[in-house]
Each structure stands twice: as C-alpha cells, then as structure tokens.
Amino acid sequence: MRAARLIRMALLVQSSPGMTAAAIGRELGVSERTVIRDVQALQEAGVPVRSERGRAGGYRLAPGYRTRLTTLGPGEAETLYLTGLPSALRDLGLSDAADTARLKLSATLLPSLRAAAESSAHRFHLDAPAWFREPSACTLLPELARAVWSDRTVELTYTRPGRDGTPPATVTRHLEPYGLVLKAGVWYVVGRVPGPPAEHEDRWRTYRADRITALSPGAGEPFTRDPAFDLAEHWRARAAEFARALLRTTVTVRLTPRGLDRLPAVTDPAATGEALARAGTPDTAGRVTLRLPAESEEVAFTQLTQLGADAEVLAPQGLRARFRDHAQALSDLYGPPPPDQR
C-alpha cells in the first residue's frame, strides 16, 4: 500500500541521508518516477524532504527534523521479536547481548504492546539442525565471528576430510572472513584469500567452521571489504554449483505417471529439475523417459528403488542388471510359499 511505502521512504531518508531516487527505488521495489511522486506527497504532508544535486547529492530531511513514525505497531513488534535465532546467537556468543537488546526494546514499547511482542517467542521457535543429526560444535565460532565483524584477516588451521580412502589432511590458510552461514545446523565461513589472484584463480573459499582446529586472529591485518559482495547471493550461487558438481553420473530411466510425480521426493532437486527440463513426450502408455543426473550408480540405485515398479532403468547396463537381480531377489523372497506352508 502507498501509505506504508511513504512511511518506509521517510524512515529511509532519515536513517540514510543522501540516498538517490534509484537507490530508494531499489529498496522499495518501485521506479524512480514513483519515488519522485512519493517525495512530492511527503512534502505536501509536511515532511521536509530535500533533493540535492551533485556527486554527494540525494534526498535528505531538513536539518534538525526527525520523523515521528518510529513507534512500532503490534504486528511490527511481534515480527521484530521473531528475528532472533536463539541457537545461532548462542553459537556466536551473542546470547547475553541479544537478551539485553530485547529488554531495552521492551522498555521502549507501549505497555499495550509489550505482551504482544513477547508472546511471539512463546508461539514460534526455529530448530535449525536437520532431523537425526546432532548440531556441529565449533568452540572457535565466537572468535571467528569477531573477526568477521571487525574485518580482520585470520590464519586458520583446517582439517580437510579424506576422499577415496585417503586420510584427512591438515592445512593452514590466510583468509579475509566476509561472513558466516548457518546451513541445516552447520556453520560455514565464507571468505577471500588475500593478495592478487593468479590467472583464472577463484579467491573465494568456504570452510566448515567445526573443521577449523586453530585460529589466529591477533596478528590479522584489517582488510577492505568488496562493497559489491552479497553474502546471500554468493551462497546461493555456490550452493547450486556444489550440488551440480556432485552429479557425475547419468541414468536413463523410464517412469510411469505415478513415478514421475514421485521423482522429486526421492532424488536431488537439481537433478530432477534438469531431467524434467529435457524430458521427452510420454509414450502410448503414458511413460516418460528421462536422463537423470546422479551422484553415482550406488546413489541412483538407492533413490530409484523407492519408486518400485514405477521406474525402469534402461542404462547404464550395470545398473539395470543390479535392478534385475534386486527384483529377482524380491521375487524369490515373496514368491509362493513352500507346499508345507500352504
């Protein structure tokens, strides 16, 4: 609604003086022309919004003027209390600071809103870790978080897991820690390797925090953050790349309509999306043949057995033979009972 947008615009200009029409438009999701019209509406309502030209120009409020739009409504107060992540704050060593901040916020609210705001904590709870998995423990996480906040380079010792039977390896890295990400109960640090990049080198790294065994932030030098870096967008892109990189095998499978409906529930979302995008037309029986990316034949076997007779593996031949043996074993197990048990 326009009224809510005008309030947000006034608060934006107050908290970030000098914002351009383009910047305000991006923040509010509207065009620059709409921003200009809304500024005129604020001025007509008595809010002294000024427009200044030049490199340091933008929209500002008149000197000494502050809006009186900062009083929270019931819904806003309830929502604000939902922004806390108790387990995440505890991991970062910020629980005491968060409790103090909530007390200060509660003290500033109208008495009629305090109970409404605090009641949200009794109605909603975020349990970040996945089922059947203990959350990872990282005793160095608060120290790592302080380095992230202060933009200081760290030297970390990291245990790299072994692959294909090789033992784990311990490595030491210098890193400019840009941010922390909590994914399914596991913390990750995203950072950049200091120094000029070599040709075609990707300087960005992601490390699991619970695999960091030592951290030396004391000798770290301050670094200048790249203002264009967007942690959320970086994580989305890298997570998609990681998921796709795991899919090293392709399985040709023929699915019934029921199997096609159930496929997203048993396979990787990236694999399912890619396979469905390239799927052919159904045959006369309504079955669809797909080329399904998979991590390995072993993983494909585990996934596709859940579809039973609604999935027929056509290739590779080794995997098809494995399904044939599996079907024969089930037939032998559940075949007609012996004569003495009839």
mmCIF file of C-alpha atoms in Angstrom, residues 63-328:
data_model
loop_
_atom_site.group_PDB
_atom_site.id
_atom_site.type_symbol
_atom_site.label_atom_id
_atom_site.label_comp_id
_atom_site.label_asym_id
_atom_site.label_seq_id
_atom_site.Cartn_x
_atom_site.Cartn_y
_atom_site.Cartn_z
ATOM 1 C CA PRO A 63 18.475 19.837 9.383
ATOM 2 C CA GLY A 64 17.147 19.032 12.849
ATOM 3 C CA TYR A 65 13.964 17.410 11.585
ATOM 4 C CA ARG A 66 13.117 13.858 12.611
ATOM 5 C CA THR A 67 10.000 11.926 11.784
ATOM 6 C CA ARG A 68 7.696 10.630 14.483
ATOM 7 C CA LEU A 69 6.985 7.429 12.584
ATOM 8 C CA THR A 70 9.237 5.165 14.652
ATOM 9 C CA THR A 71 6.538 3.910 17.051
ATOM 10 C CA LEU A 72 6.006 0.199 16.462
ATOM 11 C CA GLY A 73 2.608 -1.284 15.802
ATOM 12 C CA PRO A 74 1.500 -4.646 17.272
ATOM 13 C CA GLY A 75 2.365 -6.657 14.150
ATOM 14 C CA GLU A 76 5.742 -4.935 13.786
ATOM 15 C CA ALA A 77 6.650 -5.560 17.429
ATOM 16 C CA GLU A 78 5.688 -9.232 17.187
ATOM 17 C CA THR A 79 7.682 -9.647 13.966
ATOM 18 C CA LEU A 80 10.752 -7.971 15.442
ATOM 19 C CA TYR A 81 10.813 -10.461 18.286
ATOM 20 C CA LEU A 82 10.800 -13.286 15.737
ATOM 21 C CA THR A 83 14.057 -12.113 14.154
ATOM 22 C CA GLY A 84 16.170 -13.629 16.926
ATOM 23 C CA LEU A 85 17.674 -17.084 16.354
ATOM 24 C CA PRO A 86 18.406 -18.354 19.878
ATOM 25 C CA SER A 87 20.669 -21.252 18.878
ATOM 26 C CA ALA A 88 22.578 -19.163 16.338
ATOM 27 C CA LEU A 89 23.077 -16.307 18.794
ATOM 28 C CA ARG A 90 24.297 -18.780 21.393
ATOM 29 C CA ASP A 91 26.810 -20.295 18.948
ATOM 30 C CA LEU A 92 28.117 -16.821 18.116
ATOM 31 C CA GLY A 93 28.450 -15.867 21.777
ATOM 32 C CA LEU A 94 25.793 -13.153 21.448
ATOM 33 C CA SER A 95 23.023 -14.504 23.714
ATOM 34 C CA ASP A 96 23.658 -12.014 26.536
ATOM 35 C CA ALA A 97 23.796 -9.075 24.129
ATOM 36 C CA ALA A 98 20.562 -10.246 22.463
ATOM 37 C CA ASP A 99 18.788 -10.604 25.821
ATOM 38 C CA THR A 100 19.861 -7.085 26.813
ATOM 39 C CA ALA A 101 18.707 -5.693 23.459
ATOM 40 C CA ARG A 102 15.289 -7.332 23.861
ATOM 41 C CA LEU A 103 14.940 -5.865 27.357
ATOM 42 C CA LYS A 104 15.781 -2.393 26.033
ATOM 43 C CA LEU A 105 13.327 -2.794 23.181
ATOM 44 C CA SER A 106 10.613 -3.984 25.525
ATOM 45 C CA ALA A 107 11.184 -0.955 27.753
ATOM 46 C CA THR A 108 10.597 1.414 24.823
ATOM 47 C CA LEU A 109 7.314 -0.209 23.757
ATOM 48 C CA LEU A 110 3.925 0.981 24.888
ATOM 49 C CA PRO A 111 2.586 -1.201 27.739
ATOM 50 C CA SER A 112 -0.181 -2.463 25.457
ATOM 51 C CA LEU A 113 2.415 -3.823 23.015
ATOM 52 C CA ARG A 114 4.863 -5.473 25.403
ATOM 53 C CA ALA A 115 2.795 -8.593 25.983
ATOM 54 C CA ALA A 116 2.011 -8.912 22.256
ATOM 55 C CA ALA A 117 5.682 -8.708 21.319
ATOM 56 C CA GLU A 118 6.921 -11.112 23.975
ATOM 57 C CA SER A 119 4.139 -13.613 23.226
ATOM 58 C CA SER A 120 5.592 -14.280 19.772
ATOM 59 C CA ALA A 121 8.580 -16.006 21.388
ATOM 60 C CA HIS A 122 6.143 -18.440 23.038
ATOM 61 C CA ARG A 123 4.432 -19.263 19.742
ATOM 62 C CA PHE A 124 7.304 -19.714 17.252
ATOM 63 C CA HIS A 125 10.641 -21.477 17.530
ATOM 64 C CA LEU A 126 13.337 -22.145 14.939
ATOM 65 C CA ASP A 127 15.076 -25.522 15.189
ATOM 66 C CA ALA A 128 17.832 -25.195 12.599
ATOM 67 C CA PRO A 129 19.508 -28.666 12.636
ATOM 68 C CA ALA A 130 18.106 -31.418 10.428
ATOM 69 C CA TRP A 131 16.409 -34.481 11.891
ATOM 70 C CA PHE A 132 18.581 -37.329 13.192
ATOM 71 C CA ARG A 133 21.683 -35.135 13.177
ATOM 72 C CA GLU A 134 23.486 -33.601 16.091
ATOM 73 C CA PRO A 135 24.347 -29.924 15.546
ATOM 74 C CA SER A 136 28.026 -29.350 14.830
ATOM 75 C CA ALA A 137 30.055 -27.885 17.667
ATOM 76 C CA CYS A 138 32.648 -25.198 16.999
ATOM 77 C CA THR A 139 34.331 -23.680 20.041
ATOM 78 C CA LEU A 140 36.143 -21.153 17.820
ATOM 79 C CA LEU A 141 32.967 -19.744 16.295
ATOM 80 C CA PRO A 142 32.665 -16.674 18.602
ATOM 81 C CA GLU A 143 36.278 -15.757 17.875
ATOM 82 C CA LEU A 144 35.696 -16.236 14.156
ATOM 83 C CA ALA A 145 32.565 -14.074 14.361
ATOM 84 C CA ARG A 146 34.577 -11.268 15.963
ATOM 85 C CA ALA A 147 36.986 -11.384 13.029
ATOM 86 C CA VAL A 148 34.037 -11.161 10.636
ATOM 87 C CA TRP A 149 32.625 -8.145 12.492
ATOM 88 C CA SER A 150 35.971 -6.338 12.639
ATOM 89 C CA ASP A 151 37.041 -7.137 9.021
ATOM 90 C CA ARG A 152 40.351 -8.672 10.083
ATOM 91 C CA THR A 153 42.339 -11.327 8.255
ATOM 92 C CA VAL A 154 42.716 -14.622 10.106
ATOM 93 C CA GLU A 155 45.067 -17.564 9.889
ATOM 94 C CA LEU A 156 43.132 -20.771 10.331
ATOM 95 C CA THR A 157 44.093 -24.413 10.583
ATOM 96 C CA TYR A 158 41.557 -26.610 8.844
ATOM 97 C CA THR A 159 41.076 -30.381 8.703
ATOM 98 C CA ARG A 160 40.253 -31.387 5.154
ATOM 99 C CA PRO A 161 38.329 -34.706 5.034
ATOM 100 C CA GLY A 162 39.917 -37.589 3.172
ATOM 101 C CA ARG A 163 38.473 -38.946 -0.065
ATOM 102 C CA ASP A 164 38.509 -42.387 -1.646
ATOM 103 C CA GLY A 165 40.227 -43.910 1.367
ATOM 104 C CA THR A 166 42.852 -41.201 1.837
ATOM 105 C CA PRO A 167 43.369 -39.903 5.400
ATOM 106 C CA PRO A 168 42.282 -36.385 6.428
ATOM 107 C CA ALA A 169 44.805 -33.613 5.814
ATOM 108 C CA THR A 170 45.540 -30.533 7.930
ATOM 109 C CA VAL A 171 46.066 -27.273 6.042
ATOM 110 C CA THR A 172 46.725 -23.669 7.095
ATOM 111 C CA ARG A 173 45.134 -20.768 5.255
ATOM 112 C CA HIS A 174 45.073 -16.981 5.471
ATOM 113 C CA LEU A 175 41.549 -15.737 4.920
ATOM 114 C CA GLU A 176 39.613 -12.491 4.815
ATOM 115 C CA PRO A 177 36.404 -13.665 6.555
ATOM 116 C CA TYR A 178 33.429 -11.989 4.881
ATOM 117 C CA GLY A 179 30.538 -13.776 6.535
ATOM 118 C CA LEU A 180 29.097 -16.756 8.372
ATOM 119 C CA VAL A 181 26.299 -19.000 7.102
ATOM 120 C CA LEU A 182 24.207 -21.444 9.139
ATOM 121 C CA LYS A 183 23.015 -24.321 6.941
ATOM 122 C CA ALA A 184 20.992 -27.182 8.474
ATOM 123 C CA GLY A 185 22.720 -26.778 11.844
ATOM 124 C CA VAL A 186 26.228 -26.489 10.361
ATOM 125 C CA TRP A 187 28.170 -23.202 10.356
ATOM 126 C CA TYR A 188 30.314 -22.187 7.385
ATOM 127 C CA VAL A 189 32.677 -19.247 6.971
ATOM 128 C CA VAL A 190 32.866 -17.579 3.561
ATOM 129 C CA GLY A 191 35.995 -15.591 2.824
ATOM 130 C CA ARG A 192 38.522 -14.385 0.301
ATOM 131 C CA VAL A 193 42.191 -15.355 0.037
ATOM 132 C CA PRO A 194 44.317 -12.199 0.434
ATOM 133 C CA GLY A 195 46.581 -10.919 -2.300
ATOM 134 C CA PRO A 196 46.290 -10.562 -6.067
ATOM 135 C CA PRO A 197 44.664 -13.567 -7.769
ATOM 136 C CA ALA A 198 46.626 -15.763 -10.132
ATOM 137 C CA GLU A 199 45.281 -16.222 -13.650
ATOM 138 C CA HIS A 200 41.855 -17.934 -13.623
ATOM 139 C CA GLU A 201 42.113 -18.359 -9.827
ATOM 140 C CA ASP A 202 38.998 -18.144 -7.689
ATOM 141 C CA ARG A 203 39.956 -16.404 -4.453
ATOM 142 C CA TRP A 204 36.687 -17.176 -2.653
ATOM 143 C CA ARG A 205 36.664 -20.065 -0.187
ATOM 144 C CA THR A 206 34.080 -21.744 2.044
ATOM 145 C CA TYR A 207 35.075 -23.732 5.146
ATOM 146 C CA ARG A 208 33.046 -25.693 7.653
ATOM 147 C CA ALA A 209 33.575 -23.968 10.966
ATOM 148 C CA ASP A 210 33.586 -27.193 13.003
ATOM 149 C CA ARG A 211 36.601 -28.404 10.998
ATOM 150 C CA ILE A 212 38.676 -25.374 11.986
ATOM 151 C CA THR A 213 41.022 -26.584 14.724
ATOM 152 C CA ALA A 214 43.032 -23.402 15.328
ATOM 153 C CA LEU A 215 42.503 -19.708 14.690
ATOM 154 C CA SER A 216 44.982 -16.833 14.970
ATOM 155 C CA PRO A 217 43.154 -13.528 14.593
ATOM 156 C CA GLY A 218 45.514 -11.498 16.779
ATOM 157 C CA ALA A 219 48.090 -10.960 14.063
ATOM 158 C CA GLY A 220 45.448 -10.369 11.419
ATOM 159 C CA GLU A 221 45.557 -7.164 9.441
ATOM 160 C CA PRO A 222 42.403 -5.204 8.626
ATOM 161 C CA PHE A 223 41.107 -5.786 5.106
ATOM 162 C CA THR A 224 38.850 -3.693 2.906
ATOM 163 C CA ARG A 225 35.602 -5.420 2.036
ATOM 164 C CA ASP A 226 34.443 -5.539 -1.557
ATOM 165 C CA PRO A 227 31.309 -3.337 -1.463
ATOM 166 C CA ALA A 228 29.780 -5.350 -4.312
ATOM 167 C CA PHE A 229 29.920 -8.621 -2.361
ATOM 168 C CA ASP A 230 26.483 -10.044 -1.481
ATOM 169 C CA LEU A 231 26.753 -12.919 1.002
ATOM 170 C CA ALA A 232 23.275 -14.342 0.362
ATOM 171 C CA GLU A 233 23.675 -14.262 -3.430
ATOM 172 C CA HIS A 234 27.202 -15.714 -3.217
ATOM 173 C CA TRP A 235 25.958 -18.583 -1.044
ATOM 174 C CA ARG A 236 23.036 -19.367 -3.366
ATOM 175 C CA ALA A 237 25.319 -19.494 -6.393
ATOM 176 C CA ARG A 238 27.995 -21.624 -4.717
ATOM 177 C CA ALA A 239 25.461 -23.995 -3.188
ATOM 178 C CA ALA A 240 23.935 -24.590 -6.625
ATOM 179 C CA GLU A 241 27.395 -25.150 -8.129
ATOM 180 C CA PHE A 242 28.294 -27.589 -5.353
ATOM 181 C CA ALA A 243 25.069 -29.558 -5.746
ATOM 182 C CA ARG A 244 25.552 -29.787 -9.521
ATOM 183 C CA ALA A 245 29.216 -30.812 -9.202
ATOM 184 C CA LEU A 246 28.190 -33.875 -7.189
ATOM 185 C CA LEU A 247 26.120 -35.234 -10.097
ATOM 186 C CA ARG A 248 28.797 -37.149 -12.008
ATOM 187 C CA THR A 249 26.680 -39.989 -13.440
ATOM 188 C CA THR A 250 23.696 -40.054 -15.812
ATOM 189 C CA VAL A 251 20.986 -42.706 -15.588
ATOM 190 C CA THR A 252 18.385 -43.305 -18.295
ATOM 191 C CA VAL A 253 15.100 -44.236 -16.640
ATOM 192 C CA ARG A 254 11.534 -44.766 -17.868
ATOM 193 C CA LEU A 255 8.833 -43.621 -15.460
ATOM 194 C CA THR A 256 5.118 -44.174 -15.179
ATOM 195 C CA PRO A 257 2.982 -41.090 -14.478
ATOM 196 C CA ARG A 258 2.967 -42.060 -10.805
ATOM 197 C CA GLY A 259 6.743 -42.470 -10.814
ATOM 198 C CA LEU A 260 7.142 -39.078 -12.480
ATOM 199 C CA ASP A 261 5.051 -37.461 -9.737
ATOM 200 C CA ARG A 262 7.109 -39.130 -7.002
ATOM 201 C CA LEU A 263 10.521 -38.482 -8.559
ATOM 202 C CA PRO A 264 11.138 -35.095 -6.844
ATOM 203 C CA ALA A 265 10.609 -36.752 -3.450
ATOM 204 C CA VAL A 266 13.428 -39.289 -3.901
ATOM 205 C CA THR A 267 16.099 -37.537 -5.980
ATOM 206 C CA ASP A 268 18.203 -34.390 -5.755
ATOM 207 C CA PRO A 269 16.191 -31.242 -6.671
ATOM 208 C CA ALA A 270 18.885 -30.049 -9.099
ATOM 209 C CA ALA A 271 18.944 -33.446 -10.818
ATOM 210 C CA THR A 272 15.159 -33.635 -11.030
ATOM 211 C CA GLY A 273 14.871 -30.133 -12.450
ATOM 212 C CA GLU A 274 17.484 -30.781 -15.113
ATOM 213 C CA ALA A 275 15.941 -34.117 -16.098
ATOM 214 C CA LEU A 276 12.403 -32.777 -16.329
ATOM 215 C CA ALA A 277 13.532 -29.785 -18.390
ATOM 216 C CA ARG A 278 14.917 -32.145 -21.053
ATOM 217 C CA ALA A 279 12.241 -34.831 -20.820
ATOM 218 C CA GLY A 280 10.651 -36.173 -23.982
ATOM 219 C CA THR A 281 6.984 -36.728 -24.684
ATOM 220 C CA PRO A 282 5.143 -39.648 -23.000
ATOM 221 C CA ASP A 283 4.780 -42.905 -24.918
ATOM 222 C CA THR A 284 1.432 -44.578 -25.647
ATOM 223 C CA ALA A 285 1.349 -45.983 -22.094
ATOM 224 C CA GLY A 286 1.981 -42.543 -20.589
ATOM 225 C CA ARG A 287 5.554 -43.377 -19.563
ATOM 226 C CA VAL A 288 8.314 -40.749 -19.867
ATOM 227 C CA THR A 289 11.990 -41.493 -20.496
ATOM 228 C CA LEU A 290 14.470 -39.238 -18.654
ATOM 229 C CA ARG A 291 18.216 -38.809 -18.498
ATOM 230 C CA LEU A 292 18.640 -38.321 -14.772
ATOM 231 C CA PRO A 293 21.897 -36.903 -13.327
ATOM 232 C CA ALA A 294 23.034 -38.754 -10.198
ATOM 233 C CA GLU A 295 25.947 -38.667 -7.786
ATOM 234 C CA SER A 296 26.827 -42.307 -8.539
ATOM 235 C CA GLU A 297 25.212 -45.575 -9.600
ATOM 236 C CA GLU A 298 25.068 -46.557 -5.928
ATOM 237 C CA VAL A 299 23.143 -43.412 -5.035
ATOM 238 C CA ALA A 300 20.863 -43.811 -8.074
ATOM 239 C CA PHE A 301 20.084 -47.393 -7.025
ATOM 240 C CA THR A 302 19.171 -46.282 -3.501
ATOM 241 C CA GLN A 303 16.982 -43.466 -4.786
ATOM 242 C CA LEU A 304 15.168 -45.234 -7.614
ATOM 243 C CA THR A 305 14.393 -48.420 -5.675
ATOM 244 C CA GLN A 306 11.968 -46.254 -3.682
ATOM 245 C CA LEU A 307 9.848 -45.916 -6.850
ATOM 246 C CA GLY A 308 9.429 -49.684 -7.216
ATOM 247 C CA ALA A 309 7.823 -50.791 -10.498
ATOM 248 C CA ASP A 310 7.114 -47.167 -11.440
ATOM 249 C CA ALA A 311 10.738 -46.768 -12.569
ATOM 250 C CA GLU A 312 12.581 -48.901 -15.151
ATOM 251 C CA VAL A 313 16.317 -48.256 -15.525
ATOM 252 C CA LEU A 314 17.395 -48.540 -19.163
ATOM 253 C CA ALA A 315 21.050 -47.529 -18.815
ATOM 254 C CA PRO A 316 23.788 -47.960 -17.795
ATOM 255 C CA GLN A 317 23.598 -51.699 -18.241
ATOM 256 C CA GLY A 318 25.421 -52.453 -14.990
ATOM 257 C CA LEU A 319 22.793 -50.563 -13.009
ATOM 258 C CA ARG A 320 19.959 -52.209 -14.964
ATOM 259 C CA ALA A 321 21.444 -55.632 -14.160
ATOM 260 C CA ARG A 322 21.576 -54.676 -10.494
ATOM 261 C CA PHE A 323 17.872 -53.793 -10.537
ATOM 262 C CA ARG A 324 17.136 -57.095 -12.290
ATOM 263 C CA ASP A 325 18.991 -59.016 -9.559
ATOM 264 C CA HIS A 326 17.205 -56.983 -6.908
ATOM 265 C CA ALA A 327 13.817 -57.746 -8.459
ATOM 266 C CA GLN A 328 14.672 -61.453 -8.673
#
